[in-house]
Amino acid sequence: MSHPAYQIIEEFLQAEDSSAQARRNAIVALATIADDEALQRLLQLAISDDNTSVRAAAEAELATLCKQSPANLGPVIAATLAGSEQAPAAYALLGRLNALGATLPPLPAALPWLRFALSQFRQARGATGWWQWAMRAMVPGLFAALLGVFAALAYMQSLAKISMRSEHDLVGALVASLMFFVGPLIAFGTRRTTPYRLHPHRGSGALAEIAWACLYMAIPGVVCVAIILSADGLAHPDSWVTAGLLVLLPPIVTGAIRAGTIAADGALGNARRLIAGCFASLVGAAAGLVCVTLATGLFHGVSASVCSQFWSCWLPICCGLAAAYAWIDAGVPCAAGAAADGQRLTICAAVVGVFLVGGALPFVRASGDGFTVGKPIAKLEVAQLNKDEPTTIAIPLDSLPARIELNLSSSDRWNLKVDIDPPPPDKEPCAYLWSTSAVPPLQPVESGSMHEMAGKGSSTLIIFERDIDHVLRDSHALGAFLDAWWGRQHVPPAGPAAAEPPPEPRVVKLSAYPVEVAPTIRFGIKQ
């Protein structure tokens, strides 16, 4: 049976000359009655009233009722969600109440929560155009991508220096990614993204957000595959690897980024939006970079060039997408008094920890004694080469790369002569002498050159198939990173000419003389 005052309130609401103030007064009366009919009408006003202030007043009264927790509130909300017409709008309303800090009553788990979550973007977008909706996070995303470019350059430059490499050049790949790929991919990846806090059912909301991010990010991959297949076809096995990589990896990486930002959303509680957004960006970028590194590293042995270029391009893209998602989520601040979530903080700390350990391990391995090209094929004492009379020792190189350890036990100064037979091609030194006392520590060795060794210590003679001065250029960047991660000296893929076997095995001939016997040629410069 209806409350006696309900009919009077309904007459005020249905009157043609009903003003916004009258409807707001009616909303207060409906909240005071709070029976089934009054609550149902209050929900309708909060969802469908034409006046913004009236809808806001109805939402405020519902938020107050959620704190009071009347017994009939849950069944009324469940009945509204079960309806076909007002269910998506009611889901969006519950999300707004949840973001305000209201505690929603228990609702049936059998409701189609995932379907509601997938339709959330229509309610959040409103009258905003499709392109404007996709562009709303472009500025913070591009700014974060620019920071990612600088961070990647600094990281690879430091890794190049500590792991005996003299040059690096990732600028081309990173700048190309920043100029041509980051913007469109942010627009695609965030096209249907809504703030995670506007989902009242958090599990379905997380699945919906990750699903939309993966689905839309698959579109660029399909376009790239269509271009590749139209040009090369699938005759070569590498084409299958390339096609699968370009189709599957973008949505997988984007899903990992969105999952990271969702885990970070609200993990810090009622923190300032700038702090929470930066934290979410860091977690999302770390999740994406870990995912793209693992995936491209898995396929690197099959299609090294494509995987390495893909990895280099996605370094700034991961930063840009993470910042864009975090910016969208930060548009709805946490309710006042919201506490930090210990479970989410643990997940975020694990993601960031894996990222930091993975990024630091190449430095640890490169700076340790285990950073080698394998077991040495010979260990020689420099002074023993001239114990009685000048002696030349020939060491065959059965396979490359190869390493020869050179030790000097005495404090005398010796000249080490290195001959390589047959000599390497022009402008391809192939042989390098690593010594901690030299600056820089890795020096090229020409066939027939003589090098001074002074004081007690050890040096390493490394022979490669080709020049390694530019091992960090573009397509070799991921290979250099992975080899440093495993503690190996990176050997870039040989080109078509270098892939041909030499006409005869190379032999390294070593001889040593005291400094007063022979003039010294330090790294090709006559003294």
Short mmCIF file of N, CA and C in Angstrom, two decimals, residues 169-309:
data_model
loop_
_atom_site.label_atom_id
_atom_site.label_comp_id
_atom_site.label_asym_id
_atom_site.label_seq_id
_atom_site.Cartn_x
_atom_site.Cartn_y
_atom_site.Cartn_z
N ASP A 169 72.71 3.87 -30.44
CA ASP A 169 71.88 4.75 -31.26
C ASP A 169 70.46 4.19 -31.29
N LEU A 170 69.69 4.52 -30.26
CA LEU A 170 68.27 4.18 -30.23
C LEU A 170 67.40 5.38 -30.56
N VAL A 171 68.02 6.49 -30.88
CA VAL A 171 67.24 7.72 -31.09
C VAL A 171 66.25 7.53 -32.23
N GLY A 172 66.70 6.90 -33.32
CA GLY A 172 65.84 6.75 -34.48
C GLY A 172 64.57 5.99 -34.17
N ALA A 173 64.71 4.83 -33.54
CA ALA A 173 63.53 4.01 -33.24
C ALA A 173 62.62 4.68 -32.22
N LEU A 174 63.20 5.29 -31.19
CA LEU A 174 62.38 5.91 -30.15
C LEU A 174 61.66 7.15 -30.65
N VAL A 175 62.35 7.98 -31.42
CA VAL A 175 61.72 9.19 -31.96
C VAL A 175 60.65 8.84 -32.97
N ALA A 176 60.91 7.81 -33.80
CA ALA A 176 59.89 7.37 -34.76
C ALA A 176 58.65 6.88 -34.02
N SER A 177 58.85 6.15 -32.92
CA SER A 177 57.72 5.70 -32.13
C SER A 177 56.95 6.86 -31.53
N LEU A 178 57.69 7.86 -31.03
CA LEU A 178 57.04 9.02 -30.42
C LEU A 178 56.26 9.83 -31.43
N MET A 179 56.78 9.95 -32.64
CA MET A 179 56.16 10.83 -33.65
C MET A 179 55.00 10.15 -34.38
N PHE A 180 55.10 8.84 -34.61
CA PHE A 180 54.13 8.20 -35.50
C PHE A 180 53.22 7.17 -34.82
N PHE A 181 53.65 6.58 -33.71
CA PHE A 181 52.89 5.47 -33.16
C PHE A 181 52.20 5.79 -31.84
N VAL A 182 52.83 6.57 -30.98
CA VAL A 182 52.31 6.76 -29.63
C VAL A 182 50.93 7.41 -29.66
N GLY A 183 50.78 8.50 -30.40
CA GLY A 183 49.50 9.19 -30.43
C GLY A 183 48.35 8.33 -30.90
N PRO A 184 48.42 7.71 -32.09
CA PRO A 184 47.31 6.85 -32.53
C PRO A 184 47.04 5.68 -31.59
N LEU A 185 48.09 5.09 -31.03
CA LEU A 185 47.86 3.95 -30.15
C LEU A 185 47.20 4.36 -28.84
N ILE A 186 47.52 5.54 -28.33
CA ILE A 186 46.81 6.04 -27.15
C ILE A 186 45.35 6.27 -27.47
N ALA A 187 45.07 6.84 -28.65
CA ALA A 187 43.68 7.08 -29.05
C ALA A 187 42.91 5.77 -29.18
N PHE A 188 43.53 4.76 -29.78
CA PHE A 188 42.86 3.47 -29.91
C PHE A 188 42.69 2.81 -28.54
N GLY A 189 43.75 2.78 -27.75
CA GLY A 189 43.72 2.04 -26.50
C GLY A 189 42.79 2.63 -25.46
N THR A 190 42.52 3.93 -25.51
CA THR A 190 41.66 4.57 -24.50
C THR A 190 40.29 4.94 -25.05
N ARG A 191 39.93 4.42 -26.20
CA ARG A 191 38.69 4.87 -26.85
C ARG A 191 37.46 4.61 -26.00
N ARG A 192 37.39 3.46 -25.35
CA ARG A 192 36.22 3.14 -24.52
C ARG A 192 36.59 3.02 -23.05
N THR A 193 37.69 3.62 -22.65
CA THR A 193 38.12 3.55 -21.25
C THR A 193 37.30 4.51 -20.40
N THR A 194 36.86 4.04 -19.27
CA THR A 194 36.15 4.87 -18.29
C THR A 194 36.88 4.77 -16.96
N PRO A 195 36.73 5.75 -16.08
CA PRO A 195 37.40 5.66 -14.77
C PRO A 195 36.96 4.41 -14.02
N TYR A 196 37.94 3.70 -13.51
CA TYR A 196 37.66 2.41 -12.88
C TYR A 196 36.77 2.57 -11.65
N ARG A 197 36.87 3.69 -10.97
CA ARG A 197 36.07 3.89 -9.75
C ARG A 197 34.60 4.07 -10.04
N LEU A 198 34.22 4.26 -11.30
CA LEU A 198 32.81 4.39 -11.65
C LEU A 198 32.15 3.03 -11.89
N HIS A 199 32.85 1.96 -11.64
CA HIS A 199 32.27 0.62 -11.74
C HIS A 199 31.90 0.14 -10.35
N PRO A 200 30.61 -0.04 -10.05
CA PRO A 200 30.24 -0.51 -8.71
C PRO A 200 30.65 -1.95 -8.46
N HIS A 201 30.65 -2.78 -9.49
CA HIS A 201 31.07 -4.17 -9.36
C HIS A 201 32.50 -4.25 -9.88
N ARG A 202 33.50 -4.27 -8.97
CA ARG A 202 34.89 -4.05 -9.34
C ARG A 202 35.44 -5.17 -10.23
N GLY A 203 35.05 -6.43 -9.97
CA GLY A 203 35.56 -7.51 -10.78
C GLY A 203 35.13 -7.40 -12.23
N SER A 204 33.86 -7.19 -12.46
CA SER A 204 33.36 -7.04 -13.83
C SER A 204 33.89 -5.76 -14.46
N GLY A 205 34.04 -4.71 -13.66
CA GLY A 205 34.60 -3.48 -14.20
C GLY A 205 36.02 -3.66 -14.68
N ALA A 206 36.84 -4.39 -13.91
CA ALA A 206 38.22 -4.63 -14.33
C ALA A 206 38.27 -5.45 -15.61
N LEU A 207 37.45 -6.50 -15.70
CA LEU A 207 37.42 -7.31 -16.92
C LEU A 207 36.98 -6.49 -18.12
N ALA A 208 35.99 -5.63 -17.93
CA ALA A 208 35.51 -4.82 -19.05
C ALA A 208 36.57 -3.83 -19.52
N GLU A 209 37.23 -3.18 -18.58
CA GLU A 209 38.25 -2.21 -18.96
C GLU A 209 39.41 -2.88 -19.70
N ILE A 210 39.85 -4.03 -19.19
CA ILE A 210 40.96 -4.74 -19.85
C ILE A 210 40.51 -5.26 -21.21
N ALA A 211 39.27 -5.74 -21.30
CA ALA A 211 38.77 -6.28 -22.57
C ALA A 211 38.69 -5.20 -23.64
N TRP A 212 38.17 -4.01 -23.29
CA TRP A 212 38.10 -2.93 -24.29
C TRP A 212 39.48 -2.48 -24.72
N ALA A 213 40.42 -2.42 -23.78
CA ALA A 213 41.79 -2.02 -24.13
C ALA A 213 42.42 -3.04 -25.08
N CYS A 214 42.25 -4.32 -24.80
CA CYS A 214 42.84 -5.35 -25.67
C CYS A 214 42.18 -5.36 -27.04
N LEU A 215 40.86 -5.23 -27.07
CA LEU A 215 40.14 -5.31 -28.34
C LEU A 215 40.53 -4.19 -29.29
N TYR A 216 40.56 -2.97 -28.79
CA TYR A 216 40.86 -1.85 -29.68
C TYR A 216 42.34 -1.80 -30.05
N MET A 217 43.21 -2.29 -29.17
CA MET A 217 44.63 -2.28 -29.52
C MET A 217 44.98 -3.38 -30.52
N ALA A 218 44.07 -4.34 -30.71
CA ALA A 218 44.31 -5.36 -31.73
C ALA A 218 44.13 -4.80 -33.14
N ILE A 219 43.43 -3.69 -33.28
CA ILE A 219 43.18 -3.13 -34.62
C ILE A 219 44.48 -2.70 -35.29
N PRO A 220 45.38 -1.95 -34.63
CA PRO A 220 46.65 -1.61 -35.29
C PRO A 220 47.47 -2.83 -35.66
N GLY A 221 47.44 -3.87 -34.82
CA GLY A 221 48.18 -5.07 -35.15
C GLY A 221 47.66 -5.75 -36.39
N VAL A 222 46.34 -5.80 -36.54
CA VAL A 222 45.74 -6.41 -37.74
C VAL A 222 46.12 -5.61 -38.98
N VAL A 223 46.13 -4.28 -38.88
CA VAL A 223 46.51 -3.45 -40.02
C VAL A 223 47.97 -3.71 -40.42
N CYS A 224 48.86 -3.78 -39.42
CA CYS A 224 50.28 -4.05 -39.73
C CYS A 224 50.45 -5.41 -40.39
N VAL A 225 49.74 -6.41 -39.90
CA VAL A 225 49.85 -7.74 -40.49
C VAL A 225 49.34 -7.75 -41.92
N ALA A 226 48.23 -7.04 -42.17
CA ALA A 226 47.72 -6.98 -43.53
C ALA A 226 48.72 -6.36 -44.49
N ILE A 227 49.43 -5.32 -44.01
CA ILE A 227 50.44 -4.69 -44.86
C ILE A 227 51.60 -5.65 -45.13
N ILE A 228 52.04 -6.34 -44.08
CA ILE A 228 53.18 -7.27 -44.24
C ILE A 228 52.81 -8.42 -45.16
N LEU A 229 51.64 -8.99 -44.96
CA LEU A 229 51.26 -10.15 -45.76
C LEU A 229 51.01 -9.78 -47.21
N SER A 230 50.49 -8.58 -47.43
CA SER A 230 50.28 -8.16 -48.82
C SER A 230 51.60 -7.97 -49.56
N ALA A 231 52.68 -7.70 -48.82
CA ALA A 231 53.98 -7.49 -49.47
C ALA A 231 54.79 -8.77 -49.56
N ASP A 232 54.83 -9.56 -48.47
CA ASP A 232 55.72 -10.72 -48.43
C ASP A 232 55.00 -12.05 -48.50
N GLY A 233 53.73 -12.08 -48.10
CA GLY A 233 53.06 -13.36 -48.04
C GLY A 233 53.55 -14.19 -46.86
N LEU A 234 53.17 -15.46 -46.85
CA LEU A 234 53.54 -16.34 -45.75
C LEU A 234 54.47 -17.45 -46.21
N ALA A 235 55.26 -17.16 -47.23
CA ALA A 235 56.16 -18.20 -47.74
C ALA A 235 57.27 -18.50 -46.76
N HIS A 236 57.79 -17.47 -46.11
CA HIS A 236 58.91 -17.66 -45.19
C HIS A 236 58.39 -17.92 -43.79
N PRO A 237 59.00 -18.84 -43.05
CA PRO A 237 58.50 -19.12 -41.68
C PRO A 237 58.53 -17.90 -40.77
N ASP A 238 59.52 -16.99 -40.99
CA ASP A 238 59.57 -15.80 -40.15
C ASP A 238 58.33 -14.93 -40.31
N SER A 239 57.67 -15.02 -41.45
CA SER A 239 56.46 -14.22 -41.66
C SER A 239 55.36 -14.63 -40.69
N TRP A 240 55.30 -15.93 -40.37
CA TRP A 240 54.32 -16.37 -39.39
C TRP A 240 54.63 -15.80 -38.00
N VAL A 241 55.89 -15.80 -37.64
CA VAL A 241 56.29 -15.23 -36.35
C VAL A 241 55.97 -13.74 -36.30
N THR A 242 56.31 -13.04 -37.39
CA THR A 242 56.05 -11.61 -37.44
C THR A 242 54.56 -11.33 -37.35
N ALA A 243 53.76 -12.08 -38.11
CA ALA A 243 52.30 -11.87 -38.09
C ALA A 243 51.73 -12.12 -36.70
N GLY A 244 52.13 -13.24 -36.09
CA GLY A 244 51.62 -13.53 -34.75
C GLY A 244 52.05 -12.52 -33.72
N LEU A 245 53.30 -12.05 -33.82
CA LEU A 245 53.81 -11.06 -32.87
C LEU A 245 53.03 -9.76 -32.97
N LEU A 246 52.81 -9.29 -34.19
CA LEU A 246 52.16 -8.01 -34.38
C LEU A 246 50.67 -8.06 -34.08
N VAL A 247 50.06 -9.24 -34.17
CA VAL A 247 48.64 -9.37 -33.86
C VAL A 247 48.40 -9.54 -32.37
N LEU A 248 49.19 -10.40 -31.73
CA LEU A 248 48.92 -10.77 -30.34
C LEU A 248 49.58 -9.85 -29.33
N LEU A 249 50.79 -9.38 -29.63
CA LEU A 249 51.52 -8.65 -28.61
C LEU A 249 50.90 -7.30 -28.24
N PRO A 250 50.44 -6.47 -29.18
CA PRO A 250 49.84 -5.19 -28.76
C PRO A 250 48.68 -5.33 -27.78
N PRO A 251 47.67 -6.19 -28.05
CA PRO A 251 46.60 -6.31 -27.05
C PRO A 251 47.06 -6.90 -25.73
N ILE A 252 48.02 -7.84 -25.77
CA ILE A 252 48.50 -8.44 -24.52
C ILE A 252 49.21 -7.40 -23.67
N VAL A 253 50.09 -6.62 -24.30
CA VAL A 253 50.83 -5.60 -23.56
C VAL A 253 49.89 -4.53 -23.03
N THR A 254 48.93 -4.12 -23.87
CA THR A 254 47.98 -3.10 -23.43
C THR A 254 47.12 -3.61 -22.29
N GLY A 255 46.70 -4.87 -22.36
CA GLY A 255 45.94 -5.44 -21.24
C GLY A 255 46.74 -5.45 -19.95
N ALA A 256 48.04 -5.75 -20.06
CA ALA A 256 48.89 -5.73 -18.86
C ALA A 256 49.01 -4.31 -18.31
N ILE A 257 49.13 -3.32 -19.20
CA ILE A 257 49.23 -1.93 -18.73
C ILE A 257 47.95 -1.51 -18.02
N ARG A 258 46.80 -1.84 -18.65
CA ARG A 258 45.52 -1.45 -18.03
C ARG A 258 45.32 -2.18 -16.71
N ALA A 259 45.72 -3.45 -16.64
CA ALA A 259 45.60 -4.18 -15.38
C ALA A 259 46.47 -3.56 -14.30
N GLY A 260 47.66 -3.07 -14.69
CA GLY A 260 48.53 -2.41 -13.72
C GLY A 260 47.95 -1.12 -13.18
N THR A 261 47.37 -0.31 -14.06
CA THR A 261 46.76 0.94 -13.60
C THR A 261 45.52 0.68 -12.76
N ILE A 262 44.78 -0.39 -13.07
CA ILE A 262 43.61 -0.74 -12.26
C ILE A 262 44.05 -1.18 -10.87
N ALA A 263 45.12 -1.97 -10.80
CA ALA A 263 45.62 -2.40 -9.50
C ALA A 263 46.08 -1.22 -8.66
N ALA A 264 46.64 -0.20 -9.33
CA ALA A 264 47.14 0.97 -8.60
C ALA A 264 46.03 1.96 -8.26
N ASP A 265 44.87 1.87 -8.95
CA ASP A 265 43.80 2.82 -8.71
C ASP A 265 43.24 2.64 -7.31
N GLY A 266 43.37 3.66 -6.50
CA GLY A 266 42.86 3.60 -5.14
C GLY A 266 43.75 2.88 -4.16
N ALA A 267 44.92 2.35 -4.63
CA ALA A 267 45.78 1.61 -3.71
C ALA A 267 46.37 2.52 -2.64
N LEU A 268 46.54 3.80 -2.96
CA LEU A 268 47.12 4.74 -1.99
C LEU A 268 46.06 5.42 -1.15
N GLY A 269 44.79 5.04 -1.33
CA GLY A 269 43.74 5.67 -0.56
C GLY A 269 43.43 7.07 -1.07
N ASN A 270 43.10 7.95 -0.16
CA ASN A 270 42.71 9.32 -0.52
C ASN A 270 43.95 10.18 -0.70
N ALA A 271 44.82 9.78 -1.63
CA ALA A 271 46.01 10.58 -1.92
C ALA A 271 45.66 11.64 -2.96
N ARG A 272 46.52 12.63 -3.07
CA ARG A 272 46.30 13.67 -4.07
C ARG A 272 46.35 13.04 -5.45
N ARG A 273 45.56 13.59 -6.37
CA ARG A 273 45.43 12.98 -7.68
C ARG A 273 46.74 12.94 -8.43
N LEU A 274 47.59 13.94 -8.26
CA LEU A 274 48.87 13.94 -8.96
C LEU A 274 49.75 12.79 -8.46
N ILE A 275 49.77 12.58 -7.14
CA ILE A 275 50.58 11.49 -6.58
C ILE A 275 50.02 10.14 -7.01
N ALA A 276 48.69 9.99 -6.89
CA ALA A 276 48.08 8.71 -7.26
C ALA A 276 48.23 8.44 -8.75
N GLY A 277 48.10 9.48 -9.58
CA GLY A 277 48.24 9.29 -11.02
C GLY A 277 49.65 8.90 -11.41
N CYS A 278 50.65 9.54 -10.80
CA CYS A 278 52.04 9.17 -11.09
C CYS A 278 52.34 7.75 -10.64
N PHE A 279 51.81 7.36 -9.48
CA PHE A 279 52.01 6.00 -9.00
C PHE A 279 51.37 4.98 -9.95
N ALA A 280 50.14 5.26 -10.39
CA ALA A 280 49.47 4.36 -11.33
C ALA A 280 50.20 4.30 -12.66
N SER A 281 50.73 5.42 -13.12
CA SER A 281 51.50 5.43 -14.37
C SER A 281 52.74 4.55 -14.24
N LEU A 282 53.43 4.64 -13.12
CA LEU A 282 54.64 3.84 -12.91
C LEU A 282 54.31 2.35 -12.90
N VAL A 283 53.25 1.97 -12.20
CA VAL A 283 52.88 0.56 -12.11
C VAL A 283 52.45 0.04 -13.49
N GLY A 284 51.61 0.82 -14.20
CA GLY A 284 51.16 0.38 -15.52
C GLY A 284 52.29 0.27 -16.52
N ALA A 285 53.19 1.27 -16.54
CA ALA A 285 54.33 1.20 -17.46
C ALA A 285 55.23 0.02 -17.12
N ALA A 286 55.45 -0.25 -15.83
CA ALA A 286 56.28 -1.40 -15.45
C ALA A 286 55.65 -2.70 -15.90
N ALA A 287 54.35 -2.84 -15.72
CA ALA A 287 53.68 -4.08 -16.15
C ALA A 287 53.79 -4.25 -17.66
N GLY A 288 53.61 -3.18 -18.42
CA GLY A 288 53.71 -3.28 -19.87
C GLY A 288 55.12 -3.60 -20.34
N LEU A 289 56.12 -2.96 -19.75
CA LEU A 289 57.50 -3.18 -20.17
C LEU A 289 57.98 -4.59 -19.82
N VAL A 290 57.57 -5.10 -18.67
CA VAL A 290 57.92 -6.48 -18.33
C VAL A 290 57.28 -7.44 -19.33
N CYS A 291 56.03 -7.19 -19.68
CA CYS A 291 55.31 -8.07 -20.60
C CYS A 291 55.93 -8.03 -22.00
N VAL A 292 56.21 -6.84 -22.51
CA VAL A 292 56.74 -6.73 -23.87
C VAL A 292 58.16 -7.28 -23.93
N THR A 293 58.94 -7.13 -22.88
CA THR A 293 60.31 -7.68 -22.87
C THR A 293 60.30 -9.19 -22.85
N LEU A 294 59.43 -9.79 -22.04
CA LEU A 294 59.35 -11.24 -22.00
C LEU A 294 58.88 -11.82 -23.33
N ALA A 295 57.87 -11.18 -23.91
CA ALA A 295 57.32 -11.72 -25.16
C ALA A 295 58.30 -11.58 -26.31
N THR A 296 58.87 -10.39 -26.49
CA THR A 296 59.81 -10.20 -27.59
C THR A 296 61.10 -10.98 -27.37
N GLY A 297 61.52 -11.13 -26.11
CA GLY A 297 62.69 -11.94 -25.83
C GLY A 297 62.46 -13.40 -26.19
N LEU A 298 61.21 -13.88 -26.02
CA LEU A 298 60.90 -15.26 -26.37
C LEU A 298 61.03 -15.51 -27.87
N PHE A 299 60.61 -14.53 -28.68
CA PHE A 299 60.65 -14.70 -30.14
C PHE A 299 61.93 -14.14 -30.77
N HIS A 300 62.83 -13.60 -29.96
CA HIS A 300 63.99 -12.92 -30.53
C HIS A 300 64.89 -13.87 -31.30
N GLY A 301 64.98 -15.11 -30.87
CA GLY A 301 65.83 -16.04 -31.58
C GLY A 301 65.31 -16.43 -32.95
N VAL A 302 64.00 -16.22 -33.20
CA VAL A 302 63.41 -16.58 -34.48
C VAL A 302 63.41 -15.41 -35.44
N SER A 303 63.01 -14.25 -34.94
CA SER A 303 62.95 -13.06 -35.79
C SER A 303 63.56 -11.90 -35.02
N ALA A 304 64.91 -11.85 -34.99
CA ALA A 304 65.61 -10.90 -34.13
C ALA A 304 65.33 -9.46 -34.53
N SER A 305 65.36 -9.15 -35.82
CA SER A 305 65.23 -7.77 -36.25
C SER A 305 63.85 -7.21 -35.91
N VAL A 306 62.78 -7.95 -36.24
CA VAL A 306 61.42 -7.47 -35.98
C VAL A 306 61.19 -7.34 -34.48
N CYS A 307 61.59 -8.36 -33.71
CA CYS A 307 61.36 -8.32 -32.26
C CYS A 307 62.10 -7.15 -31.61
N SER A 308 63.33 -6.91 -32.04
CA SER A 308 64.11 -5.84 -31.42
C SER A 308 63.54 -4.47 -31.77
N GLN A 309 63.13 -4.29 -33.01
CA GLN A 309 62.52 -3.02 -33.39
C GLN A 309 61.20 -2.81 -32.67
#
